[in-house]
Coordinates of C-alpha atoms in Angstrom, one line a residue:
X19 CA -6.3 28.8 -0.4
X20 CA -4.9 25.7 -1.2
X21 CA -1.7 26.3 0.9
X22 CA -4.1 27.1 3.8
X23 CA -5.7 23.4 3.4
X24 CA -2.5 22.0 3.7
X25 CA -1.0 24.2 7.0
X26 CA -4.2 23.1 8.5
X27 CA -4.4 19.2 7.2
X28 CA -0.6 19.3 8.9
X29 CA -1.6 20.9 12.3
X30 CA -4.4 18.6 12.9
X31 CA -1.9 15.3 11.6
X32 CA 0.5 16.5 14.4
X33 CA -2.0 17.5 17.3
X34 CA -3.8 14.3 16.6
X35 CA -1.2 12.0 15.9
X36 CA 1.2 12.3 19.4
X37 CA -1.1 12.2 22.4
X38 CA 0.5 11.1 25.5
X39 CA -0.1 9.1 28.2
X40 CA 2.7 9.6 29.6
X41 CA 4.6 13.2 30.0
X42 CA 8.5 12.1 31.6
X43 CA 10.9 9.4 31.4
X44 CA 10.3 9.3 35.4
X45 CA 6.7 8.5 35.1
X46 CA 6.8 6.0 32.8
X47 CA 9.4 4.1 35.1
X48 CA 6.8 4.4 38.1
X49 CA 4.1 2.9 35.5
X50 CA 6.1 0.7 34.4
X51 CA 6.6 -0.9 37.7
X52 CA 3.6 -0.2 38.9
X53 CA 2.5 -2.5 35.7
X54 CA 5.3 -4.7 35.4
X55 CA 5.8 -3.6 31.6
X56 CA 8.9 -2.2 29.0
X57 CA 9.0 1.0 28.5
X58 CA 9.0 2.2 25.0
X59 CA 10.0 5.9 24.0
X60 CA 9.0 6.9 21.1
X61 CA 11.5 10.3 20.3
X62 CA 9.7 12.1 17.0
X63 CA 10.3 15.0 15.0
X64 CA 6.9 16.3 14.1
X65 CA 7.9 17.7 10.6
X66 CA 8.9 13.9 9.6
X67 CA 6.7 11.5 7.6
X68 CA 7.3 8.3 9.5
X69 CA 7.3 10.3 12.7
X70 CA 3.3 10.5 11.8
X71 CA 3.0 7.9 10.3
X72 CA 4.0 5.8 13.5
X73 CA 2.0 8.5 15.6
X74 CA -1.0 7.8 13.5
X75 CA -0.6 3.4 13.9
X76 CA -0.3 4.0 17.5
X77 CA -3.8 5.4 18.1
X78 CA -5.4 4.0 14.7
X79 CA -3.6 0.8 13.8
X80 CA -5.0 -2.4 15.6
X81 CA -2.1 -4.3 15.4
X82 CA -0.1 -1.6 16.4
X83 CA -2.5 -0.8 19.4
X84 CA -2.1 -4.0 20.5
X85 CA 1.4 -4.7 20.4
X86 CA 1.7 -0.9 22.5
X87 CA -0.8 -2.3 25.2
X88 CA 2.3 -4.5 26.3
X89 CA 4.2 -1.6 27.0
X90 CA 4.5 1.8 28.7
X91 CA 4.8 4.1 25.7
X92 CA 6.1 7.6 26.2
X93 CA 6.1 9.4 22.9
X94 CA 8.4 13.0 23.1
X95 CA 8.8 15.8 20.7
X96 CA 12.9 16.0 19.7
X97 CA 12.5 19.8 21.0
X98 CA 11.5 18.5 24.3
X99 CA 14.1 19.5 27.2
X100 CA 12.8 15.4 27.7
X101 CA 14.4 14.0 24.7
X102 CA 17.7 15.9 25.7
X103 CA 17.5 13.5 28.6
X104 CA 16.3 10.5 27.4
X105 CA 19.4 10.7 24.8
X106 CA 22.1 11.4 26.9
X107 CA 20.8 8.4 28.9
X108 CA 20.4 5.9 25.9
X109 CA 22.0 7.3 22.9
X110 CA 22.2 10.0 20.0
X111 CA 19.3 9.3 17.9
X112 CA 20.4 7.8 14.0
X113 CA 17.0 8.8 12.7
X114 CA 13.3 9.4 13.7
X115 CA 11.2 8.2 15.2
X116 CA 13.7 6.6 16.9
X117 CA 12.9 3.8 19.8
X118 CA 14.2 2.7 22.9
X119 CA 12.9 0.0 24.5
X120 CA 14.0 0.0 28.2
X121 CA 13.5 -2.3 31.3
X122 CA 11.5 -1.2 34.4
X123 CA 14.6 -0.9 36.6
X124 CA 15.7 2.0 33.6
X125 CA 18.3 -0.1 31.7
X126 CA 18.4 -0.4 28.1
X127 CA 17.0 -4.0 26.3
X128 CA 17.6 -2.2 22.7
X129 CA 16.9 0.9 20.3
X130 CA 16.2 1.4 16.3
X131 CA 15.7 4.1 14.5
X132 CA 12.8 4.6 11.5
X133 CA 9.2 3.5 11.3
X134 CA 7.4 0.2 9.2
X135 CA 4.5 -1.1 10.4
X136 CA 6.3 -4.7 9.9
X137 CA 9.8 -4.0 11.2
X138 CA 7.8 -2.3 14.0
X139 CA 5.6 -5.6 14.6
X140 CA 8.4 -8.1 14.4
X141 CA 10.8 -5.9 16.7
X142 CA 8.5 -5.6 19.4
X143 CA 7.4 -8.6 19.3
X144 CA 10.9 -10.2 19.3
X145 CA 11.9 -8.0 22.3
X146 CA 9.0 -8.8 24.5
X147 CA 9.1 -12.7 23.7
X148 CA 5.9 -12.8 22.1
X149 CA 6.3 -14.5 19.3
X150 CA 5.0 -18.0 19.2

């Protein structure tokens, strides 16, 4: 019983956790323009603990929802035939969740790998001039 509790406390962490709003790379440059926003892709592995836990910030967090709001965010599942693209454009992943953050015309302004609600904070931030 107790192994049940925890199959099902894990499927609703990882149904919950990545919704998208965005399904490709392609339509999260035609956003992106049409918004005049970064990009950021968010490529998770759905089995690992900071992959939720960054999953979890984005739609929970306020600070984390806020910082997001100045960005297109595509999150995609490493498994994804997606993420085989998104890599091969910007780079072998060195960890997840991994981040790219990418201009609207598709080029690269910089990618980490890992998940901290500061480091998160402060990178973003950084990137998209917004500290004061």
């Amino acid at each position: 019983m107790k192994n049940l509790i925890i199959i099902l406390f894990i499927i609703a962490l990882s149904s919950t956790a990545y919704s998208k709003a965005v399904e490709s790379l392609d339509d999260a440059m035609t956003l992106s323009k049409e918004q005049n926003k970064p990009i950021l892709i968010d490529v998770f592995a759905d089995w690992w603990f900071p992959c939720w836990k960054f999953g979890r910030a984005s739609n929970d967090d306020k600070e984390v929802k806020n910082i997001i709001e100045d960005v297109v965010l595509l999150k995609v599942n490493k498994k994804e035939a997606e993420a085989e693209k998104i890599i091969k454009k910007y780079g072998k992943p060195k960890g997840f969740p991994t981040f790219y953050l990418v201009n609207s015309d598709g080029s690269l302004r910089d990618s980490w790998s890992g998940y901290s609600k500061t480091f998160f904070l402060n990178k973003v931030e950084e990137l998209l001039n917004l500290k004061n």
